[in-house]
């Protein structure tokens, strides 16, 4: 049996760039080495953990020189919880690399002619910008190195926080999260202390046992709050005691809900979610329009920046009130209802039936009578018969999931030949692939990157395409 080769260890390597998925890039000779928790200008020692033909991956073992661009992380949980990985990069630099990511992926993957990109639109709020957070209860708290090395007994193995990246059964106990405004932190910490005091069992994901499972907190720009507590099994006395205490301690909660989830995973979209107190929804508001947000509803998680994103989408559509608009992957109909005032008719299509019911309700709440919504798989619903029935669109707005559009959907759009396409994407790589398929008939006129998630590598991008004249 051959001896296992040691993986390389590189000393005094300079971080040169940031690439896809926010990974820091170093070069050792001709070899590209990806790492994390480093910024361009850092000089580090790297231990390679993964070797491939064209690249390697490694972890920083020592920082020899800190980059002038590096900032001190503002969160005490930085580097462990896995979120907000770009805290060490000044916000303007974050925007620079996000813009570069969009440009690189559209040109490298799309290989099509591009106009000059508009400067990325930064988020007005760099902290406390999320309107939805999900926290996990666990009886296997992530232990620091000092705790592991210490001979002291670990008195509290429980946590309420975020999974450690790559370790499905380890959860970081969060003291303060900078992503969601108060009372999010007060709610989470109160429930955590209450659970410890009452000796409630935190969930064990390996053994599939324990009482408390997950906590979801949703807030809105209208000041409304939704709290959903997920339990693994029913214990009426313990459940009602916790929820009653929560209701008394936080009377500002608009919607207090719970779910009994005995599945192997934490998702609750296929579970019955019950109201304990208040309503089964909260409202979001945008430009005078009200949007009902239920426990399973999708809504952009950065409310104020979502408004900017939708305004750009509407502007790119250049509506004059005479158009039929198709809004593909409409979700809860937010974009469709938002642009409806400036169109003759808007048709929204979405895979999730519950989302379509929300879309219809949102239209009704706002007195919008020129939208219609349909549920089903996009590639099956959007056929010639559907187009004949609802009219050929002058404008198509599409906002697909990260995987982008199915090739059949792209071909259907091409066959419909709308005058304009507005493509909203949370993944410029798959967007570039789809734009390449549209290139034969459509020319890109405008590109506008938008930052929805400060301190992460994620970026949204809006592209406007116009049908070629020749």
Short mmCIF file of C-alpha atoms in Angstrom, two decimals:
data_model
loop_
_atom_site.label_atom_id
_atom_site.label_comp_id
_atom_site.label_asym_id
_atom_site.label_seq_id
_atom_site.Cartn_x
_atom_site.Cartn_y
_atom_site.Cartn_z
CA UNK A 1 0.00 0.00 0.00
CA UNK A 2 1.53 3.33 -1.06
CA UNK A 3 2.28 6.03 1.47
CA UNK A 4 -0.19 8.89 1.51
CA UNK A 5 1.40 12.08 0.20
CA UNK A 6 1.34 15.15 2.37
CA UNK A 7 -0.61 18.08 1.01
CA UNK A 8 1.46 21.19 0.23
CA UNK A 9 2.03 23.97 2.77
CA UNK A 10 2.75 27.42 1.30
CA UNK A 11 4.38 30.25 3.22
CA UNK A 12 4.14 34.00 2.62
CA UNK A 13 1.54 33.82 -0.14
CA UNK A 14 -0.18 37.03 -1.21
CA UNK A 15 -3.95 37.06 -1.72
CA UNK A 16 -4.48 38.64 -5.14
CA UNK A 17 -8.18 38.65 -5.92
CA UNK A 18 -11.67 37.45 -5.01
CA UNK A 19 -13.45 35.03 -7.29
CA UNK A 20 -16.75 33.19 -7.66
CA UNK A 21 -18.64 32.42 -4.45
CA UNK A 22 -16.55 35.03 -2.66
CA UNK A 23 -13.45 32.86 -2.36
CA UNK A 24 -10.11 34.59 -1.94
CA UNK A 25 -7.54 33.76 -4.64
CA UNK A 26 -3.80 33.25 -4.31
CA UNK A 27 -1.30 32.04 -6.92
CA UNK A 28 1.66 29.79 -6.22
CA UNK A 29 3.55 29.55 -9.47
CA UNK A 30 0.92 28.61 -12.03
CA UNK A 31 -1.35 27.02 -9.44
CA UNK A 32 -4.48 28.86 -8.28
CA UNK A 33 -5.27 28.35 -4.60
CA UNK A 34 -8.69 29.25 -3.19
CA UNK A 35 -9.15 30.08 0.46
CA UNK A 36 -11.53 31.97 2.78
CA UNK A 37 -11.41 34.59 5.54
CA UNK A 38 -8.77 36.51 3.61
CA UNK A 39 -8.85 39.67 1.49
CA UNK A 40 -6.68 40.92 -1.38
CA UNK A 41 -3.42 42.27 0.01
CA UNK A 42 -3.20 39.79 2.91
CA UNK A 43 0.03 37.76 3.05
CA UNK A 44 -0.67 34.34 4.58
CA UNK A 45 0.57 30.82 5.18
CA UNK A 46 -1.73 28.30 3.49
CA UNK A 47 -2.30 24.62 4.23
CA UNK A 48 -3.72 22.90 1.17
CA UNK A 49 -6.76 20.75 1.99
CA UNK A 50 -7.89 19.76 -1.49
CA UNK A 51 -5.86 19.17 -4.66
CA UNK A 52 -7.29 19.27 -8.17
CA UNK A 53 -5.60 19.35 -11.57
CA UNK A 54 -6.22 23.04 -12.19
CA UNK A 55 -6.60 24.44 -8.69
CA UNK A 56 -6.19 23.77 -4.99
CA UNK A 57 -8.14 24.75 -1.88
CA UNK A 58 -6.55 25.65 1.42
CA UNK A 59 -7.05 27.20 4.83
CA UNK A 60 -5.13 30.13 6.30
CA UNK A 61 -2.81 28.92 9.06
CA UNK A 62 -1.21 32.30 9.76
CA UNK A 63 -1.56 35.92 8.68
CA UNK A 64 1.91 37.36 8.02
CA UNK A 65 0.82 40.78 6.74
CA UNK A 66 -2.67 42.25 6.91
CA UNK A 67 -4.04 44.04 3.86
CA UNK A 68 -4.57 47.80 4.09
CA UNK A 69 -8.11 47.09 2.88
CA UNK A 70 -8.90 44.73 5.75
CA UNK A 71 -11.43 45.82 8.38
CA UNK A 72 -12.04 44.39 11.83
CA UNK A 73 -15.13 42.15 11.88
CA UNK A 74 -17.95 43.75 13.87
CA UNK A 75 -19.64 40.47 14.89
CA UNK A 76 -18.32 38.32 17.73
CA UNK A 77 -19.41 35.19 15.85
CA UNK A 78 -17.49 36.04 12.67
CA UNK A 79 -15.63 33.14 11.10
CA UNK A 80 -17.62 30.45 12.92
CA UNK A 81 -21.34 30.87 12.13
CA UNK A 82 -20.66 31.04 8.39
CA UNK A 83 -22.70 34.16 7.63
CA UNK A 84 -21.49 37.67 6.71
CA UNK A 85 -18.13 36.35 5.47
CA UNK A 86 -17.13 39.71 3.96
CA UNK A 87 -17.25 41.71 7.19
CA UNK A 88 -13.46 42.06 6.91
CA UNK A 89 -13.82 43.86 3.58
CA UNK A 90 -14.91 47.54 3.50
CA UNK A 91 -18.37 47.90 1.98
CA UNK A 92 -17.19 49.87 -1.05
CA UNK A 93 -14.72 47.09 -1.80
CA UNK A 94 -17.50 44.53 -1.45
CA UNK A 95 -19.45 46.43 -4.08
CA UNK A 96 -16.37 46.56 -6.33
CA UNK A 97 -15.95 42.77 -6.25
CA UNK A 98 -19.66 42.13 -6.73
CA UNK A 99 -19.70 44.34 -9.81
CA UNK A 100 -16.59 42.55 -11.06
CA UNK A 101 -18.26 39.18 -10.46
CA UNK A 102 -21.25 40.16 -12.60
CA UNK A 103 -19.07 41.49 -15.41
CA UNK A 104 -16.72 38.47 -15.33
CA UNK A 105 -19.51 35.90 -15.40
CA UNK A 106 -21.58 37.59 -18.10
CA UNK A 107 -18.55 37.95 -20.38
CA UNK A 108 -16.79 34.66 -19.55
CA UNK A 109 -19.82 32.36 -19.48
CA UNK A 110 -22.16 34.27 -21.80
CA UNK A 111 -19.50 35.19 -24.37
CA UNK A 112 -21.83 37.82 -25.80
CA UNK A 113 -21.62 41.51 -26.57
CA UNK A 114 -22.30 43.58 -23.46
CA UNK A 115 -23.03 47.27 -22.96
CA UNK A 116 -21.24 49.06 -20.14
CA UNK A 117 -22.57 47.99 -16.76
CA UNK A 118 -24.25 50.61 -14.62
CA UNK A 119 -22.52 51.05 -11.23
CA UNK A 120 -23.84 48.57 -8.70
CA UNK A 121 -26.59 49.89 -6.42
CA UNK A 122 -25.45 49.47 -2.83
CA UNK A 123 -27.80 48.76 0.06
CA UNK A 124 -28.80 51.74 2.19
CA UNK A 125 -28.70 49.46 5.25
CA UNK A 126 -25.46 47.50 5.65
CA UNK A 127 -26.61 45.92 8.93
CA UNK A 128 -29.99 44.77 10.27
CA UNK A 129 -31.35 44.55 6.73
CA UNK A 130 -33.02 41.11 6.73
CA UNK A 131 -36.74 40.65 7.37
CA UNK A 132 -36.55 36.89 7.93
CA UNK A 133 -34.23 34.77 10.08
CA UNK A 134 -34.31 31.08 10.96
CA UNK A 135 -32.51 29.81 14.06
CA UNK A 136 -31.91 26.20 15.11
CA UNK A 137 -32.15 24.63 18.56
CA UNK A 138 -29.45 22.06 19.22
CA UNK A 139 -28.12 20.05 22.15
CA UNK A 140 -24.73 19.96 20.44
CA UNK A 141 -23.37 23.46 20.77
CA UNK A 142 -20.26 24.38 18.82
CA UNK A 143 -17.41 24.52 21.33
CA UNK A 144 -14.53 26.95 20.99
CA UNK A 145 -10.95 25.67 20.97
CA UNK A 146 -10.46 27.05 24.48
CA UNK A 147 -13.52 25.18 25.73
CA UNK A 148 -12.30 21.94 24.17
CA UNK A 149 -8.81 22.35 25.65
CA UNK A 150 -10.15 23.30 29.07
CA UNK A 151 -10.57 20.63 31.72
CA UNK A 152 -13.69 22.36 33.02
CA UNK A 153 -16.98 20.56 32.58
CA UNK A 154 -19.18 21.89 29.76
CA UNK A 155 -22.22 22.94 31.78
CA UNK A 156 -24.40 24.11 28.89
CA UNK A 157 -24.25 22.00 25.71
CA UNK A 158 -27.32 23.73 24.21
CA UNK A 159 -27.49 26.34 21.48
CA UNK A 160 -29.99 28.47 19.62
CA UNK A 161 -28.36 29.89 16.53
CA UNK A 162 -26.85 28.88 13.19
CA UNK A 163 -25.38 25.66 11.84
CA UNK A 164 -21.59 25.65 11.49
CA UNK A 165 -20.79 25.35 7.75
CA UNK A 166 -20.08 21.74 6.83
CA UNK A 167 -21.22 20.36 10.20
CA UNK A 168 -24.93 19.58 10.12
CA UNK A 169 -25.13 18.67 13.82
CA UNK A 170 -23.16 21.59 15.30
CA UNK A 171 -24.85 24.92 16.03
CA UNK A 172 -23.24 28.20 17.12
CA UNK A 173 -25.11 29.79 20.01
CA UNK A 174 -25.77 33.36 18.86
CA UNK A 175 -25.58 36.21 21.36
CA UNK A 176 -26.14 39.03 18.89
CA UNK A 177 -26.92 38.78 15.20
CA UNK A 178 -26.43 41.93 13.09
CA UNK A 179 -28.73 40.83 10.29
CA UNK A 180 -32.22 41.49 11.67
CA UNK A 181 -33.37 44.52 13.64
CA UNK A 182 -34.74 44.31 17.16
CA UNK A 183 -36.70 42.77 18.71
CA UNK A 184 -35.15 39.79 16.87
CA UNK A 185 -32.19 39.40 19.24
CA UNK A 186 -34.33 39.98 22.34
CA UNK A 187 -36.87 37.37 21.19
CA UNK A 188 -34.24 34.72 20.46
CA UNK A 189 -32.27 35.30 23.65
CA UNK A 190 -35.43 35.33 25.77
CA UNK A 191 -36.59 31.98 24.33
CA UNK A 192 -33.11 30.51 24.86
CA UNK A 193 -32.98 31.57 28.52
CA UNK A 194 -36.55 30.42 29.11
CA UNK A 195 -35.78 26.99 27.62
CA UNK A 196 -32.74 26.58 29.85
CA UNK A 197 -34.63 27.69 32.94
CA UNK A 198 -37.53 25.29 32.25
CA UNK A 199 -35.12 22.51 31.21
CA UNK A 200 -36.81 22.06 27.84
CA UNK A 201 -35.02 19.59 25.56
CA UNK A 202 -33.12 21.09 22.62
CA UNK A 203 -33.22 19.03 19.42
CA UNK A 204 -30.65 16.35 18.63
CA UNK A 205 -30.56 16.09 14.85
CA UNK A 206 -28.49 12.89 14.85
CA UNK A 207 -30.67 11.02 17.31
CA UNK A 208 -33.88 12.74 16.11
CA UNK A 209 -35.08 13.57 19.58
CA UNK A 210 -35.75 16.66 21.66
CA UNK A 211 -38.62 19.15 22.02
CA UNK A 212 -37.51 22.50 20.59
CA UNK A 213 -36.51 22.43 16.93
CA UNK A 214 -36.40 25.78 15.09
CA UNK A 215 -37.38 29.43 15.49
CA UNK A 216 -38.38 31.69 12.59
CA UNK A 217 -38.72 35.45 13.04
CA UNK A 218 -40.18 37.63 10.28
CA UNK A 219 -40.42 41.41 10.47
CA UNK A 220 -41.77 43.99 8.04
CA UNK A 221 -41.28 47.63 7.18
CA UNK A 222 -44.75 48.26 8.67
CA UNK A 223 -43.46 47.19 12.11
CA UNK A 224 -45.30 43.88 12.21
CA UNK A 225 -43.68 40.73 13.59
CA UNK A 226 -44.26 37.03 12.95
CA UNK A 227 -42.78 34.33 15.21
CA UNK A 228 -42.97 30.61 14.36
CA UNK A 229 -41.71 28.04 16.87
CA UNK A 230 -41.17 24.51 15.56
CA UNK A 231 -41.49 21.60 18.01
CA UNK A 232 -40.52 17.98 17.34
CA UNK A 233 -43.47 16.53 19.25
CA UNK A 234 -46.57 17.81 20.99
CA UNK A 235 -46.38 18.59 24.70
CA UNK A 236 -49.41 20.81 25.15
CA UNK A 237 -48.52 22.03 28.64
CA UNK A 238 -44.90 22.93 27.81
CA UNK A 239 -45.77 24.38 24.41
CA UNK A 240 -48.58 26.59 25.68
CA UNK A 241 -46.50 27.75 28.65
CA UNK A 242 -43.69 28.89 26.32
CA UNK A 243 -46.01 30.57 23.80
CA UNK A 244 -48.11 32.27 26.49
CA UNK A 245 -44.97 33.62 28.15
CA UNK A 246 -43.72 34.84 24.78
CA UNK A 247 -47.04 36.56 24.07
CA UNK A 248 -47.01 38.33 27.46
CA UNK A 249 -43.34 39.33 27.27
CA UNK A 250 -43.58 40.59 23.65
CA UNK A 251 -47.09 42.00 23.08
CA UNK A 252 -45.84 43.59 19.86
CA UNK A 253 -45.88 40.18 18.12
CA UNK A 254 -48.52 40.38 15.38
CA UNK A 255 -48.55 36.69 14.46
CA UNK A 256 -47.49 33.95 16.91
CA UNK A 257 -47.54 30.52 15.31
CA UNK A 258 -46.24 27.01 15.89
CA UNK A 259 -45.73 23.74 14.05
CA UNK A 260 -45.16 20.13 15.12
CA UNK A 261 -42.50 18.82 12.72
CA UNK A 262 -41.54 15.14 13.07
CA UNK A 263 -39.77 14.86 9.70
CA UNK A 264 -36.09 14.16 9.29
CA UNK A 265 -35.40 17.73 8.15
CA UNK A 266 -36.28 21.20 9.43
CA UNK A 267 -38.30 22.49 6.46
CA UNK A 268 -41.88 23.37 7.36
CA UNK A 269 -43.29 24.33 3.96
CA UNK A 270 -45.08 20.97 3.79
CA UNK A 271 -46.32 21.11 7.39
CA UNK A 272 -49.48 22.47 9.01
CA UNK A 273 -48.59 25.73 10.75
CA UNK A 274 -51.06 26.73 13.44
CA UNK A 275 -51.92 30.15 14.86
CA UNK A 276 -51.48 30.48 18.64
CA UNK A 277 -52.16 34.22 18.90
CA UNK A 278 -52.84 37.08 16.50
CA UNK A 279 -53.13 36.69 12.72
CA UNK A 280 -51.79 34.06 10.35
CA UNK A 281 -49.93 36.74 8.40
CA UNK A 282 -48.18 40.09 8.52
CA UNK A 283 -48.18 42.86 5.91
CA UNK A 284 -45.34 44.38 3.94
CA UNK A 285 -45.86 47.69 2.18
CA UNK A 286 -44.26 49.15 -0.90
CA UNK A 287 -45.27 52.34 -2.71
CA UNK A 288 -48.72 52.23 -1.13
CA UNK A 289 -49.25 48.57 -2.08
CA UNK A 290 -49.81 46.04 0.71
CA UNK A 291 -48.42 42.50 0.46
CA UNK A 292 -49.67 39.72 2.71
CA UNK A 293 -46.82 37.61 4.09
CA UNK A 294 -47.82 34.20 5.45
CA UNK A 295 -45.59 31.67 7.22
CA UNK A 296 -44.72 29.97 3.92
CA UNK A 297 -44.64 33.07 1.70
CA UNK A 298 -41.53 34.07 -0.21
CA UNK A 299 -40.64 37.74 -0.02
CA UNK A 300 -37.30 39.38 -0.78
CA UNK A 301 -35.43 39.36 2.54
CA UNK A 302 -34.08 42.91 2.24
CA UNK A 303 -37.32 44.93 2.11
CA UNK A 304 -35.92 48.38 1.36
CA UNK A 305 -33.55 47.10 -1.31
CA UNK A 306 -36.32 44.95 -2.83
CA UNK A 307 -38.16 48.21 -3.51
CA UNK A 308 -35.13 49.53 -5.39
CA UNK A 309 -34.84 46.25 -7.33
CA UNK A 310 -38.48 46.35 -8.37
CA UNK A 311 -38.25 50.01 -9.41
CA UNK A 312 -35.32 49.15 -11.69
CA UNK A 313 -37.29 46.21 -13.11
CA UNK A 314 -40.27 48.45 -13.81
CA UNK A 315 -38.10 51.16 -15.37
CA UNK A 316 -36.35 48.61 -17.62
CA UNK A 317 -39.76 47.33 -18.81
CA UNK A 318 -40.56 50.85 -20.16
CA UNK A 319 -44.30 50.31 -19.82
CA UNK A 320 -46.80 52.80 -21.27
CA UNK A 321 -50.08 51.16 -20.22
CA UNK A 322 -50.86 49.26 -23.43
CA UNK A 323 -48.74 46.14 -22.91
CA UNK A 324 -49.46 42.56 -21.99
CA UNK A 325 -46.72 41.54 -19.55
CA UNK A 326 -45.77 37.99 -18.56
CA UNK A 327 -44.13 37.73 -15.14
CA UNK A 328 -42.38 34.35 -15.02
CA UNK A 329 -41.49 32.79 -11.66
CA UNK A 330 -43.80 35.37 -10.12
CA UNK A 331 -43.67 33.99 -6.56
CA UNK A 332 -46.32 35.79 -4.52
CA UNK A 333 -46.87 38.20 -7.42
CA UNK A 334 -44.86 41.05 -5.93
CA UNK A 335 -43.34 42.23 -9.21
CA UNK A 336 -46.54 41.54 -11.18
CA UNK A 337 -48.69 43.60 -8.83
CA UNK A 338 -45.99 46.27 -8.55
CA UNK A 339 -45.88 46.91 -12.32
CA UNK A 340 -49.61 46.38 -12.96
CA UNK A 341 -50.49 50.08 -12.69
CA UNK A 342 -48.36 50.78 -15.77
CA UNK A 343 -49.50 47.84 -17.93
CA UNK A 344 -52.72 46.82 -19.61
CA UNK A 345 -52.52 43.23 -18.34
CA UNK A 346 -50.03 41.17 -16.31
CA UNK A 347 -49.93 37.36 -16.32
CA UNK A 348 -47.95 35.68 -13.53
CA UNK A 349 -46.80 32.04 -13.49
CA UNK A 350 -45.27 30.23 -10.52
CA UNK A 351 -44.57 26.60 -9.54
CA UNK A 352 -45.83 26.84 -5.93
CA UNK A 353 -49.66 26.82 -5.68
CA UNK A 354 -49.67 28.50 -2.24
CA UNK A 355 -47.61 31.37 -3.61
CA UNK A 356 -50.13 31.86 -6.43
CA UNK A 357 -52.98 32.03 -3.91
CA UNK A 358 -51.00 34.76 -2.08
CA UNK A 359 -50.47 36.58 -5.39
CA UNK A 360 -54.20 36.57 -6.12
CA UNK A 361 -54.98 37.75 -2.61
CA UNK A 362 -52.41 40.54 -2.85
CA UNK A 363 -54.03 41.75 -6.07
CA UNK A 364 -57.43 41.70 -4.39
CA UNK A 365 -56.19 43.54 -1.28
CA UNK A 366 -54.83 46.33 -3.46
CA UNK A 367 -57.79 46.53 -5.82
CA UNK A 368 -55.70 45.42 -8.78
CA UNK A 369 -57.92 43.86 -11.43
CA UNK A 370 -55.58 43.56 -14.42
CA UNK A 371 -53.41 40.69 -13.10
CA UNK A 372 -54.03 36.94 -13.38
CA UNK A 373 -51.95 34.17 -11.82
CA UNK A 374 -51.38 30.51 -12.69
CA UNK A 375 -49.64 27.67 -10.85
CA UNK A 376 -47.59 24.90 -12.45
CA UNK A 377 -44.19 23.94 -13.83
CA UNK A 378 -43.10 26.80 -16.06
CA UNK A 379 -42.02 24.61 -18.98
CA UNK A 380 -45.40 22.83 -18.94
CA UNK A 381 -47.72 25.81 -18.34
CA UNK A 382 -46.10 28.20 -20.80
CA UNK A 383 -47.16 26.56 -24.04
CA UNK A 384 -48.73 27.73 -27.29
CA UNK A 385 -52.27 27.10 -26.07
CA UNK A 386 -51.64 29.20 -22.93
CA UNK A 387 -50.21 32.04 -25.05
CA UNK A 388 -53.19 31.96 -27.41
CA UNK A 389 -55.58 32.16 -24.47
CA UNK A 390 -53.84 34.98 -22.60
CA UNK A 391 -52.24 36.93 -25.42
CA UNK A 392 -48.73 37.23 -26.76
CA UNK A 393 -46.72 39.48 -24.43
CA UNK A 394 -44.95 42.65 -25.49
CA UNK A 395 -42.80 42.40 -22.34
CA UNK A 396 -41.54 39.37 -20.41
CA UNK A 397 -40.19 39.78 -16.88
CA UNK A 398 -38.42 36.72 -15.54
CA UNK A 399 -37.00 36.21 -12.05
CA UNK A 400 -36.01 32.52 -11.86
CA UNK A 401 -34.37 30.67 -8.95
CA UNK A 402 -30.59 30.27 -8.75
CA UNK A 403 -30.61 27.45 -11.31
CA UNK A 404 -31.88 29.89 -13.95
CA UNK A 405 -34.45 29.09 -16.62
CA UNK A 406 -35.10 25.68 -18.13
CA UNK A 407 -33.94 25.55 -21.76
CA UNK A 408 -37.54 24.86 -22.87
CA UNK A 409 -38.69 28.07 -21.17
CA UNK A 410 -35.97 30.07 -22.94
CA UNK A 411 -37.07 28.60 -26.29
CA UNK A 412 -40.71 29.46 -25.54
CA UNK A 413 -39.73 33.06 -24.80
CA UNK A 414 -37.87 33.18 -28.11
CA UNK A 415 -40.93 31.76 -29.93
CA UNK A 416 -43.19 34.40 -28.28
CA UNK A 417 -40.84 37.15 -29.51
CA UNK A 418 -41.71 39.85 -26.95
CA UNK A 419 -40.30 43.28 -27.73
CA UNK A 420 -38.47 43.43 -24.40
CA UNK A 421 -37.25 40.98 -21.75
CA UNK A 422 -36.29 42.05 -18.24
CA UNK A 423 -34.24 39.31 -16.58
CA UNK A 424 -33.81 39.57 -12.79
CA UNK A 425 -31.28 37.11 -11.42
CA UNK A 426 -29.72 36.12 -8.10
CA UNK A 427 -27.06 34.12 -9.94
CA UNK A 428 -25.18 35.90 -12.74
CA UNK A 429 -23.57 32.61 -13.83
CA UNK A 430 -26.86 30.92 -14.81
CA UNK A 431 -28.15 34.26 -16.06
CA UNK A 432 -25.16 34.45 -18.43
CA UNK A 433 -25.92 30.96 -19.75
CA UNK A 434 -29.56 31.94 -20.46
CA UNK A 435 -28.58 35.26 -22.04
CA UNK A 436 -26.32 33.38 -24.45
CA UNK A 437 -29.33 31.33 -25.60
CA UNK A 438 -31.35 34.53 -26.14
CA UNK A 439 -28.54 36.30 -28.00
CA UNK A 440 -29.62 35.23 -31.49
CA UNK A 441 -32.80 37.28 -31.26
CA UNK A 442 -32.16 39.76 -28.42
CA UNK A 443 -29.57 42.41 -27.73
CA UNK A 444 -28.68 43.47 -24.20
CA UNK A 445 -29.25 47.19 -23.70
CA UNK A 446 -28.92 47.70 -19.94
CA UNK A 447 -27.27 45.91 -17.02
CA UNK A 448 -27.81 46.96 -13.40
CA UNK A 449 -26.25 44.97 -10.53
CA UNK A 450 -27.95 45.39 -7.15
CA UNK A 451 -26.58 44.46 -3.73
CA UNK A 452 -29.28 42.83 -1.63
CA UNK A 453 -26.99 41.12 0.89
CA UNK A 454 -24.15 43.23 2.34
CA UNK A 455 -21.19 41.32 3.82
CA UNK A 456 -21.87 38.31 1.60
CA UNK A 457 -20.71 37.53 -1.95
CA UNK A 458 -24.29 37.28 -3.26
CA UNK A 459 -25.43 39.78 -5.86
CA UNK A 460 -28.61 40.40 -7.87
CA UNK A 461 -28.47 41.56 -11.46
CA UNK A 462 -31.12 43.06 -13.73
CA UNK A 463 -30.68 42.89 -17.52
CA UNK A 464 -32.89 44.53 -20.15
CA UNK A 465 -32.95 42.92 -23.60
CA UNK A 466 -34.60 44.30 -26.73
CA UNK A 467 -35.54 42.35 -29.84
CA UNK A 468 -33.02 42.84 -32.62
CA UNK A 469 -34.21 44.79 -35.64
CA UNK A 470 -32.44 42.66 -38.23
#
